[in-house]
Coordinates of C-alpha atoms in Angstrom, one line a residue:
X1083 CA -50.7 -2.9 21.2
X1084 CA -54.1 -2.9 19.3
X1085 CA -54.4 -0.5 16.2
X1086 CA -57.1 1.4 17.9
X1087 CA -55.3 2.1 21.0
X1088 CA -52.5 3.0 19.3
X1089 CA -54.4 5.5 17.3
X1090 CA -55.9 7.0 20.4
X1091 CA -52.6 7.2 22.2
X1092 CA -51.5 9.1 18.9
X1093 CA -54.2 11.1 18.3
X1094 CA -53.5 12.4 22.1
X1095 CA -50.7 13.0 21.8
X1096 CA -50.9 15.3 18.9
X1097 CA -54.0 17.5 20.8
X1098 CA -51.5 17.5 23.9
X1099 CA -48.5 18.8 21.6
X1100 CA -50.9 20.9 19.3
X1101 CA -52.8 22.4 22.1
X1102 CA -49.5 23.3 24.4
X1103 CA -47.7 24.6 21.8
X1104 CA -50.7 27.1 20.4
X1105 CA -50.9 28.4 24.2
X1106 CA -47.3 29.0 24.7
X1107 CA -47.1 31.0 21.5
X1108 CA -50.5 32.3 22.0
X1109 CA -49.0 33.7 25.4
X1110 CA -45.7 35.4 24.1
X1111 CA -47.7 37.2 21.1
X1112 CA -50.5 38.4 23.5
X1113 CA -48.2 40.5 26.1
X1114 CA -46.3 42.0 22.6
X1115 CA -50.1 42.6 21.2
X1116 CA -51.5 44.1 24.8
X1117 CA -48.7 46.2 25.0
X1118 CA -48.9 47.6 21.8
X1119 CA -52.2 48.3 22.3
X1120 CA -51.6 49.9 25.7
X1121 CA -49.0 52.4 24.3
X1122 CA -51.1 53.0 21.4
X1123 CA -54.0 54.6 24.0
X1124 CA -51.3 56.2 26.1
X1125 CA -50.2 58.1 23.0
X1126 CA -53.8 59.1 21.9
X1127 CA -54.5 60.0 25.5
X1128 CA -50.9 62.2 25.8
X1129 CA -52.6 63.9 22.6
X1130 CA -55.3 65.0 23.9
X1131 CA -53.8 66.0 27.3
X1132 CA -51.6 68.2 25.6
X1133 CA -54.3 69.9 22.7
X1134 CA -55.2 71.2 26.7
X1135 CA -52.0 72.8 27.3
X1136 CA -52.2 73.7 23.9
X1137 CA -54.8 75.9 24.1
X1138 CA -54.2 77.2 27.3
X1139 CA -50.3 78.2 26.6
X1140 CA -48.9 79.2 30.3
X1141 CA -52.2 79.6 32.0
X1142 CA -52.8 76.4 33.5
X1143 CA -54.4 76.1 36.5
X1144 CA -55.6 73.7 38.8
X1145 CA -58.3 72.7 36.9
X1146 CA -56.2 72.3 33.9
X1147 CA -54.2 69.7 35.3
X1148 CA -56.9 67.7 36.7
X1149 CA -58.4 67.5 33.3
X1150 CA -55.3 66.0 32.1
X1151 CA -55.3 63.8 35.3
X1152 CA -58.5 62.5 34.4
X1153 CA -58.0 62.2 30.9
X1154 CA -54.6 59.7 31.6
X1155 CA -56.1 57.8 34.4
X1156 CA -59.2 57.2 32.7
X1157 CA -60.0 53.3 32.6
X1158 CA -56.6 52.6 34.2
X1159 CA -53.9 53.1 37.0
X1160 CA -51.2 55.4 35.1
X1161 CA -48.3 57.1 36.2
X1162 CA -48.5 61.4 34.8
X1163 CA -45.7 63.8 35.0
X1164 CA -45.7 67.3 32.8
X1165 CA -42.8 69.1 32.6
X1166 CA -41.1 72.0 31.0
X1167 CA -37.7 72.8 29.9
X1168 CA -35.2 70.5 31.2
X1169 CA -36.6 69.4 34.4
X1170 CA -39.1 72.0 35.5
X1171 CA -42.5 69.4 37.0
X1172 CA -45.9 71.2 36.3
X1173 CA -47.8 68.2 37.3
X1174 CA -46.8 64.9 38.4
X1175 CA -48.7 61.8 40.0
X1176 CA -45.6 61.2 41.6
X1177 CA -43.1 63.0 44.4
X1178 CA -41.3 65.2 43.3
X1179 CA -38.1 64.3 43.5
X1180 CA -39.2 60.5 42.2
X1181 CA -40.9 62.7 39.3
X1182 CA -37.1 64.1 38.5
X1183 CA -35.4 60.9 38.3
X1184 CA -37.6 60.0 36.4
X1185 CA -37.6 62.4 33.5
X1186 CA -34.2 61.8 33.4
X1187 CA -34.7 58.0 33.1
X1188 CA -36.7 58.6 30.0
X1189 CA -35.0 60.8 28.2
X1190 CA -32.4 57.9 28.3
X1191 CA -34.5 55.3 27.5
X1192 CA -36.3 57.2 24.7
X1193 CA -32.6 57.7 23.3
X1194 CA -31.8 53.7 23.7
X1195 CA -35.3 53.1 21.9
X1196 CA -36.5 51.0 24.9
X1197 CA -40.2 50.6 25.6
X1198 CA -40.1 49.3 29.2
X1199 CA -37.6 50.6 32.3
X1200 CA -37.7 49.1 36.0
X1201 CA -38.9 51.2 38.4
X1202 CA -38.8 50.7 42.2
X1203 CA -41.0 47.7 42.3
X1204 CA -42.4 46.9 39.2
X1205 CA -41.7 47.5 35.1
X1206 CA -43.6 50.7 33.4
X1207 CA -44.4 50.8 29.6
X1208 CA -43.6 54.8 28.9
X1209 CA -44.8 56.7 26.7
X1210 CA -42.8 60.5 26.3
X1211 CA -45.1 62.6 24.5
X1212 CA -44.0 66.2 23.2
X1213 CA -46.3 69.2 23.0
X1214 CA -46.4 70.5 19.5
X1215 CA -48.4 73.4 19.5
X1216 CA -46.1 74.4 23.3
X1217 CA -42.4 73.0 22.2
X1218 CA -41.6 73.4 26.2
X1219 CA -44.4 71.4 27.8
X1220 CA -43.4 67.7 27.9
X1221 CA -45.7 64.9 29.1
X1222 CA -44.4 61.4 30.6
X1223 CA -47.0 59.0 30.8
X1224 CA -46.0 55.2 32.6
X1225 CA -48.0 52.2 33.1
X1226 CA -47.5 49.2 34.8
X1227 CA -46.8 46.1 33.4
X1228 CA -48.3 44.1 35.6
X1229 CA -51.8 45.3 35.1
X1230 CA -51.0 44.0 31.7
X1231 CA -50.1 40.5 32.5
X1232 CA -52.9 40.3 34.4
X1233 CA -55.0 40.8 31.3
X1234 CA -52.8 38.5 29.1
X1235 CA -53.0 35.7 32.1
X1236 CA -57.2 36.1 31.8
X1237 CA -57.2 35.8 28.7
X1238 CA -54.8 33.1 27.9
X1239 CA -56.4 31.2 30.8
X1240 CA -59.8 31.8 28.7
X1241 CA -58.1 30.9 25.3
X1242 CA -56.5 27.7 27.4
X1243 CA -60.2 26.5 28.5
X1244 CA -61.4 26.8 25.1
X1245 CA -58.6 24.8 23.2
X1246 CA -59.1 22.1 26.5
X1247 CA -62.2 22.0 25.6
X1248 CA -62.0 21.8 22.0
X1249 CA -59.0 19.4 22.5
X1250 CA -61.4 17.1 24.4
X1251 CA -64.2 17.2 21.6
X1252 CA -62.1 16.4 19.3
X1253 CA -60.5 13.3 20.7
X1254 CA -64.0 12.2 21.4
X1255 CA -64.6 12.5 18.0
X1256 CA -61.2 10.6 16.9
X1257 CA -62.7 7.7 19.1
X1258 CA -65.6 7.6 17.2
X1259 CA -63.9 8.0 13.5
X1260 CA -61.6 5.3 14.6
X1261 CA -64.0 2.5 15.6
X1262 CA -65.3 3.1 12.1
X1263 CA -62.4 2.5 10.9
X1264 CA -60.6 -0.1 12.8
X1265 CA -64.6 -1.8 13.1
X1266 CA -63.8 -2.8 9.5
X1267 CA -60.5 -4.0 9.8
X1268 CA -61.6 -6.4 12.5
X1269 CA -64.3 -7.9 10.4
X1270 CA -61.9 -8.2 7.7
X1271 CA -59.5 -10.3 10.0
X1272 CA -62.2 -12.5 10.5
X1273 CA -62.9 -12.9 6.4
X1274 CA -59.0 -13.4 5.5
X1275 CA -59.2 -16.4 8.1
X1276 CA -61.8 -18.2 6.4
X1277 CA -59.4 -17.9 3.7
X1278 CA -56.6 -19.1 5.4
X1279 CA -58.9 -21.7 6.5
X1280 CA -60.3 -22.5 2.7
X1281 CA -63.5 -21.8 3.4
X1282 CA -63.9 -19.6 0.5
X1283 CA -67.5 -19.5 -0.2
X1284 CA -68.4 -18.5 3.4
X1285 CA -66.2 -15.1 2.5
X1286 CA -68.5 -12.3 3.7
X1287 CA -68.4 -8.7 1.1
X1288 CA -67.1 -6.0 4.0
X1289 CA -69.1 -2.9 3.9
X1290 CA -66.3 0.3 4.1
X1291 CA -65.6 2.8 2.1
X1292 CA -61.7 4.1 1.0
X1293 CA -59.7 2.2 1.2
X1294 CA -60.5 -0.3 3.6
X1295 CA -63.6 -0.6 1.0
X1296 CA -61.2 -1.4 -1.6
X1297 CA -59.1 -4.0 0.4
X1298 CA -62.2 -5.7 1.4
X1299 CA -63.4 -6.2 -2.2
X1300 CA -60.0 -7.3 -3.6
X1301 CA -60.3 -10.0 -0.6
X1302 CA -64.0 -11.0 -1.3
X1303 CA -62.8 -11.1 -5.1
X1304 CA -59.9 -12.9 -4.2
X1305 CA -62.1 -15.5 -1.8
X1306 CA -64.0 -15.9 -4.9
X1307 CA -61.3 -16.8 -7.6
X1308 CA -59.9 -19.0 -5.4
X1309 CA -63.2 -20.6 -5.0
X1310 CA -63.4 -21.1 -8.7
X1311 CA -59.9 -22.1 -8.9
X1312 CA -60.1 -24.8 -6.2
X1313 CA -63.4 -26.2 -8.1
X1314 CA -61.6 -26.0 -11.7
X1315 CA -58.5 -28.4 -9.8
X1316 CA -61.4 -30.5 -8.5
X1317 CA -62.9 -31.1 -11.7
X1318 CA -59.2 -31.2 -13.6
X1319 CA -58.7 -34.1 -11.1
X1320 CA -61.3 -35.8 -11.7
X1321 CA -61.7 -35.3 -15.5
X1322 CA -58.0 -36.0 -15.8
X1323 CA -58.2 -39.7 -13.7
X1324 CA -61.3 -40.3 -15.9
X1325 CA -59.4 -39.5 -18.9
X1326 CA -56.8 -41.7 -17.7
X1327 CA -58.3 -44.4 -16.1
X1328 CA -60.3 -45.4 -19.6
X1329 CA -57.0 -46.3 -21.6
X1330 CA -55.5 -47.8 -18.7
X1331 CA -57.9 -50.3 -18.1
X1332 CA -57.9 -51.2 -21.7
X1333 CA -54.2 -51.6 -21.5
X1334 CA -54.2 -53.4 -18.2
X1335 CA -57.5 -55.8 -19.7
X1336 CA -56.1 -56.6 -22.9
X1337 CA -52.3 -57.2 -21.8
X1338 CA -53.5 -59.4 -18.7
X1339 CA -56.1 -61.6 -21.0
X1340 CA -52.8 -62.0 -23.4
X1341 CA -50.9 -63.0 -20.3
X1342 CA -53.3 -65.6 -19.5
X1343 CA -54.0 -67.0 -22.9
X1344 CA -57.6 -65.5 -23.4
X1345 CA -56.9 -63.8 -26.0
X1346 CA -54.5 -65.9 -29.0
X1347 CA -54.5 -65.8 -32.5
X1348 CA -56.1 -62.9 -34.0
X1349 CA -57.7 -61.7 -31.3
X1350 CA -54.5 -61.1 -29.6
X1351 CA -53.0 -59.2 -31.9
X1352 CA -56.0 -57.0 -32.1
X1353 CA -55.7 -56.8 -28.8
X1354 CA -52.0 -55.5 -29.3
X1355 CA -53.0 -53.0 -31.8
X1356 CA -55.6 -51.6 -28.8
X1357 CA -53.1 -51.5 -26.4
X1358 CA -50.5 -49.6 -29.4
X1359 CA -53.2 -47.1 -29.7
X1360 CA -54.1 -46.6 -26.5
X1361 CA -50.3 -46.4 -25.1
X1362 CA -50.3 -43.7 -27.6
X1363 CA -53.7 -41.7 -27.1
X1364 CA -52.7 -42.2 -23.1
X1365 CA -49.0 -40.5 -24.0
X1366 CA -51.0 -37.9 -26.1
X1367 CA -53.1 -36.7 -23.3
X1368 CA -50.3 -36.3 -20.5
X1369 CA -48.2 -34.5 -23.2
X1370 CA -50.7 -32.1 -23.6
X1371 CA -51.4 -32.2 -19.7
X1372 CA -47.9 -31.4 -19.0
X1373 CA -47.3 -28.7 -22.1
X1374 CA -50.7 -27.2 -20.9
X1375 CA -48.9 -27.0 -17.0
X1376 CA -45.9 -25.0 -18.8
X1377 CA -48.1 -22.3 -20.3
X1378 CA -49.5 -21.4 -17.5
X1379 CA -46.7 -22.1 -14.9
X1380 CA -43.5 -21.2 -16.8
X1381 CA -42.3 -17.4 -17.4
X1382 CA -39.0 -18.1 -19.8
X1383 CA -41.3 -20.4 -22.1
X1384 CA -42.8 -17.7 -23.7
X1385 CA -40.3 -15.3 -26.7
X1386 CA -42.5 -12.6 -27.1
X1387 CA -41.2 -10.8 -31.0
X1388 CA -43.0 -9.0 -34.1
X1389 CA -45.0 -11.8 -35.4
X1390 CA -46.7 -11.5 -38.8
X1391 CA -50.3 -12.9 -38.9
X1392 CA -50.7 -13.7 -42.5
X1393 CA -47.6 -15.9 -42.2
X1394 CA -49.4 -17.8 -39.2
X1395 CA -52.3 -18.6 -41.2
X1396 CA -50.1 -19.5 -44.2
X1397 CA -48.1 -21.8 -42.2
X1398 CA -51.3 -23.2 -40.6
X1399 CA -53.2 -23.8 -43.7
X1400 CA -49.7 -25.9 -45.7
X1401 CA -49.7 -27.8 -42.8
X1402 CA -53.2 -28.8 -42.2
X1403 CA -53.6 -28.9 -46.3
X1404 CA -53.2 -33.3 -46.2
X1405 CA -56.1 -33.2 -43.6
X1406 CA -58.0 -30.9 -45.5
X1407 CA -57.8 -33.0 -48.7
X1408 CA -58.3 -36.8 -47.0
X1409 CA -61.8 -34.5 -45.8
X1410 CA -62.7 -33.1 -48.9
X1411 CA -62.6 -29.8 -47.4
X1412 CA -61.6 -25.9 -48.2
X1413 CA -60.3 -22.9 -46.3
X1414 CA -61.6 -19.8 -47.7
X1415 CA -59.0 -17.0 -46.4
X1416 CA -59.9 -13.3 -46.4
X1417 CA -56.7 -12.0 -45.6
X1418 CA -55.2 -9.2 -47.6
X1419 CA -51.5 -10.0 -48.6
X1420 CA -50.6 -6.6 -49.2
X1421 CA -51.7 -5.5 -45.7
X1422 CA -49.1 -7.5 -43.1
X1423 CA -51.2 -7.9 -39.9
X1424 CA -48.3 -7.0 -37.5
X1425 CA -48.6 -8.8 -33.6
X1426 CA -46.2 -9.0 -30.2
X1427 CA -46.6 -12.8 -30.0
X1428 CA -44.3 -16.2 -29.6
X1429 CA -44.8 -17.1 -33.6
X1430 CA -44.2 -21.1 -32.5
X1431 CA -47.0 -21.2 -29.7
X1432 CA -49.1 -18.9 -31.9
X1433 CA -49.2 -21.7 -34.6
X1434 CA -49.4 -23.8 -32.5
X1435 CA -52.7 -22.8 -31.2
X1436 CA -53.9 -22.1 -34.4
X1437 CA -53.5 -25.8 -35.4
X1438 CA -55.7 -26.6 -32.5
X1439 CA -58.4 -24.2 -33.6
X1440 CA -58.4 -24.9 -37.5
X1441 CA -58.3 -28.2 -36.6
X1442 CA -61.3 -28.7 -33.9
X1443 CA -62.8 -26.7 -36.9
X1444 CA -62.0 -29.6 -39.6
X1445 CA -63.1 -32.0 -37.1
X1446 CA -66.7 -30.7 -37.5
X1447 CA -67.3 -28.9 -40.6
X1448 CA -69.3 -30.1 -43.7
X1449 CA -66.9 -28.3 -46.9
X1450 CA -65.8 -25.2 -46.0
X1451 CA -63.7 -23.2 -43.4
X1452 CA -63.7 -19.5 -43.4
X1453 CA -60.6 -17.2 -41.6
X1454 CA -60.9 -13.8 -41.7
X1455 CA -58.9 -10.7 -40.8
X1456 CA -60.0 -7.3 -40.0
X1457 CA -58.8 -4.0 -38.3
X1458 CA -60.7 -2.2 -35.6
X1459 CA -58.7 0.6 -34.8
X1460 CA -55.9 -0.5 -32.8
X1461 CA -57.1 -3.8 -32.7
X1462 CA -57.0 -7.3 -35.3
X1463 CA -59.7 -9.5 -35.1
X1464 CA -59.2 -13.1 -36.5
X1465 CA -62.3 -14.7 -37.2
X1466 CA -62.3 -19.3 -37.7
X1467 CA -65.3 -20.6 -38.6
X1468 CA -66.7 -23.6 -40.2
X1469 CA -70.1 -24.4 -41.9
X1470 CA -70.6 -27.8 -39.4
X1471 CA -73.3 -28.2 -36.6
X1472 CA -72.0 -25.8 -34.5
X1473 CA -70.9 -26.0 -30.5
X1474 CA -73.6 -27.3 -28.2
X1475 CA -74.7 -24.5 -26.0
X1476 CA -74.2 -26.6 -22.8
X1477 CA -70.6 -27.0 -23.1
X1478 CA -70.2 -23.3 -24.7
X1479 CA -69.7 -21.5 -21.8
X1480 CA -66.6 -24.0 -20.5
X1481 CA -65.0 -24.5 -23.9
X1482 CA -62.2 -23.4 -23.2
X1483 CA -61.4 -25.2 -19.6
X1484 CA -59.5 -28.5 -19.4
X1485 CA -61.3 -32.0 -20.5
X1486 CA -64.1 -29.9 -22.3
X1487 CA -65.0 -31.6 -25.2
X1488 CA -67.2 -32.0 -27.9
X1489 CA -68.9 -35.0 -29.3
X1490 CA -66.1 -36.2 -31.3
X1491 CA -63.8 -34.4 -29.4
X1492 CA -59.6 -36.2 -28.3
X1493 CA -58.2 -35.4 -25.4
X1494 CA -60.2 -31.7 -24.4
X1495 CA -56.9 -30.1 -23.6
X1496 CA -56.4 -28.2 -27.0
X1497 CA -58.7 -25.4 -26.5
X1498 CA -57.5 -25.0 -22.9
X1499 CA -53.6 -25.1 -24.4
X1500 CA -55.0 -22.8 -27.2
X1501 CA -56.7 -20.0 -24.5
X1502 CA -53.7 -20.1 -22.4
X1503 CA -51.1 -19.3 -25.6
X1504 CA -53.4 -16.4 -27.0
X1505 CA -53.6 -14.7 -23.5
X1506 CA -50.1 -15.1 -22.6
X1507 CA -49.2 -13.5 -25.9
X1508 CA -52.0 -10.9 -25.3
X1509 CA -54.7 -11.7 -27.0
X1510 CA -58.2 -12.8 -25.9
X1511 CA -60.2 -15.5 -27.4
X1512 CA -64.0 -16.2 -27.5
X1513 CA -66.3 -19.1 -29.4
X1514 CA -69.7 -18.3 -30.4
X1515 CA -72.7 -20.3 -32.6
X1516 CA -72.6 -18.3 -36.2
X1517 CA -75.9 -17.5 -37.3
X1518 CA -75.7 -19.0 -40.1
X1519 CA -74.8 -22.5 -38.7
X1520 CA -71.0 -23.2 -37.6
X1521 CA -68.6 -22.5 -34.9
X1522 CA -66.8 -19.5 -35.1
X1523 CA -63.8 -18.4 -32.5
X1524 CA -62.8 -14.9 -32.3
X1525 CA -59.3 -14.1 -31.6
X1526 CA -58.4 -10.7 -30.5
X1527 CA -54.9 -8.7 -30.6
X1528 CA -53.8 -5.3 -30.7
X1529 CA -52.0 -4.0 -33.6
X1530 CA -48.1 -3.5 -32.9
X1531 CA -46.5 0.4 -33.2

């Protein structure tokens, strides 16, 4: 069954059970609430028929009583009988004798604490009133229930029409709430698949709000990394057979003009030495393919522990220190010793991309190379720079991805490798132009409790 049938049927069936069980407690309480009522106006109007016999003491007359007739009939069908003493009728709407039995009856009903007794053919609410200022005069005043019921029946029938009616508005309203919300949903269906299909650019941005609205944009987002990502494995592909393919075909030309005598002599074993090299730049580059796969792919590869940062940059700079001198160049480190820069990191991966970046940085610089370390708040910021030309601004904004390389740049894995290490250990990393000429790569951590 579709959501949006399902909703109505719900939605109905809520109204139904909502609206049936306010009418059959809205029934009960009424007939308790009309009957209160009722007795409450019997006993103001027994009042006042007795401030009459009140004042008049033993001389009632005829005109007297039908005062007191009128005042207790007044509005409604009601049931009179004065008395005196035990059993002595002054007045009564009723025979005589029915007016006897039923003095009796409410004595004993008024001693039970009932409000209702059955007469002959219908129920009475009674009301037995005694005369104050005239201890002897007694008044019995009965109404019939039924005259009530026909009230509470109105009335609930007018109280039923109204919740119908409501009822009905309602669900028309529900219908209307729910196409705008299951309007979206169907739209979405239609976006997730195009992304089933991988057609990820023709991902449409849903318009809803809650959410629905929030769900839509995580799946336009989503369309949209995966987008990116399936043009990043595009490119990896093809940068990666491109990488390939050039040392291969060295290998392939210079072994098969060796196998067929073209090259001998000296040129031959040049031609070995090219082959050497490029076995070895070729084993180089999937190394660094497959360690760069493991960084990203791998959970368990990454030991996460308190990792000093001036050790790291000690560590880098002793083992970088024979490049530095066959260059003729310097590291200038402003790190405090004193101050032990304190990180959540894998210390082995860590140095490892910090070989990478000090040494794209020695690839390129004239004489010096700066590193730098500095506390913003929470946070450590490692600055690398070097004094060289500086990163060209077309490849800036792709350093870091796979086969991005500079002029003089290897394999164009070890920035990748070198992002993916610093984020997995949860850091960020940017590269920028220095104004003053130079690269300079910003790596960002936050300081460990």
């Amino acid at each position: 069954m579709r959501l949006s049938r399902q909703l109505h049927l719900a939605f109905a069936v809520l109204l139904v059970a909502v609206i049936g069980i306010t009418s059959i407690l809205f029934y009960s309480f009424l007939l308790d609430k009309l009957v209160a009522e009722q007795r409450k106006e019997m006993r103001e109007k027994g009042k006042l028929s007795l401030q009459i016999i009140g004042e008049e003491g033993d001389r009632l007359d005829k005109r007297d009583l039908q005062a007191i007739n009128n005042i207790a009939l007044r509005g409604a069908k009601m049931e009179i009988i004065l008395y005196r003493g035990s059993g002595n009728v002054l007045f009564s709407t009723l025979p005589e004798q029915t007016a006897v039995q039923w003095i009796e009856l409410a004595k004993d009903q008024k001693k039970q604490g009932k409000e209702l007794f059955q007469g002959k053919e219908d129920k009475y609410i009674v009301e037995l009133i005694n005369n104050r200022a005239q201890a002897k005069e007694k008044l019995i005043l009965a109404m019939p229930l039924h005259g009530i019921k026909e009230m509470q029946y109105e009335l609930a029938r007018q109280v039923l029409l109204i919740l119908l009616v409501g009822g009905l508005l309602a669900y028309l309203l529900s219908l209307v709430v729910t196409r705008r919300l299951v309007k979206p949903l169907t739209l979405l269906r239609v976006e997730v698949n195009k992304v089933r299909e991988r057609r990820f650019s023709e991902v449409k941005r849903i318009e809803a709000n809650g959410e629905i609205g929030e769900v839509a944009q995580s799946v336009y987002q989503m369309a949209g990394e995966l987008e990116r990502f399936g043009r990043m494995q595009k490119e990896f592909f093809q940068n990666a057979s491109h990488e390939l393919k050039t040392p291969l075909m060295a290998i392939q030309g210079y072994a098969e003009g060796i196998r067929d005598g073209v090259f001998v002599g000296e040129r031959a074993e040049q031609g070995l030495d090219v082959i050497v090299s490029e076995s070895i730049r070729l084993k180089g580059i999937v190394t660094e393919m497959i360690l760069l796969a493991k960084l990203e792919s791998e959970e368990d590869i990454f030991h996460l522990q308190p990792t000093s940062l001036n050790q790291i940059v000690a560590k880098t700079t002793a083992r970088l220190g024979p490049l530095l001198l066959q260059k003729g160049l310097h590291i200038h480190s402003a790190i405090d010793d004193q101050t032990d820069c304190i990180i959540t990191a894998d210390p082995d991966k860590l140095l490892q991309a910090m070989l990478n970046i000090v040494g794209n940085c020695i690839r390129y610089a004239k004489e010096n190379i700066f590193i730098e370390c500095v506390r913003n708040g929470k946070e450590i910021i490692l600055c690398i720079r070097d004094d060289g030309k500086g990163i060209d601004e077309a490849i800036l904004p792709q350093l870091f991805h796979r086969f991005v390389k500079g002029k003089d740049g290897e394999t164009g894995l070890g920035m990748a490798i070198s992002r993916v290490i610093i984020e997995r250990c949860g850091g960020t990393i940017t590269a920028e132009n220095h104004p003053e000429g130079g690269a300079m790569f910003i790596v960002r951590f936050l300081q460990r409790e």
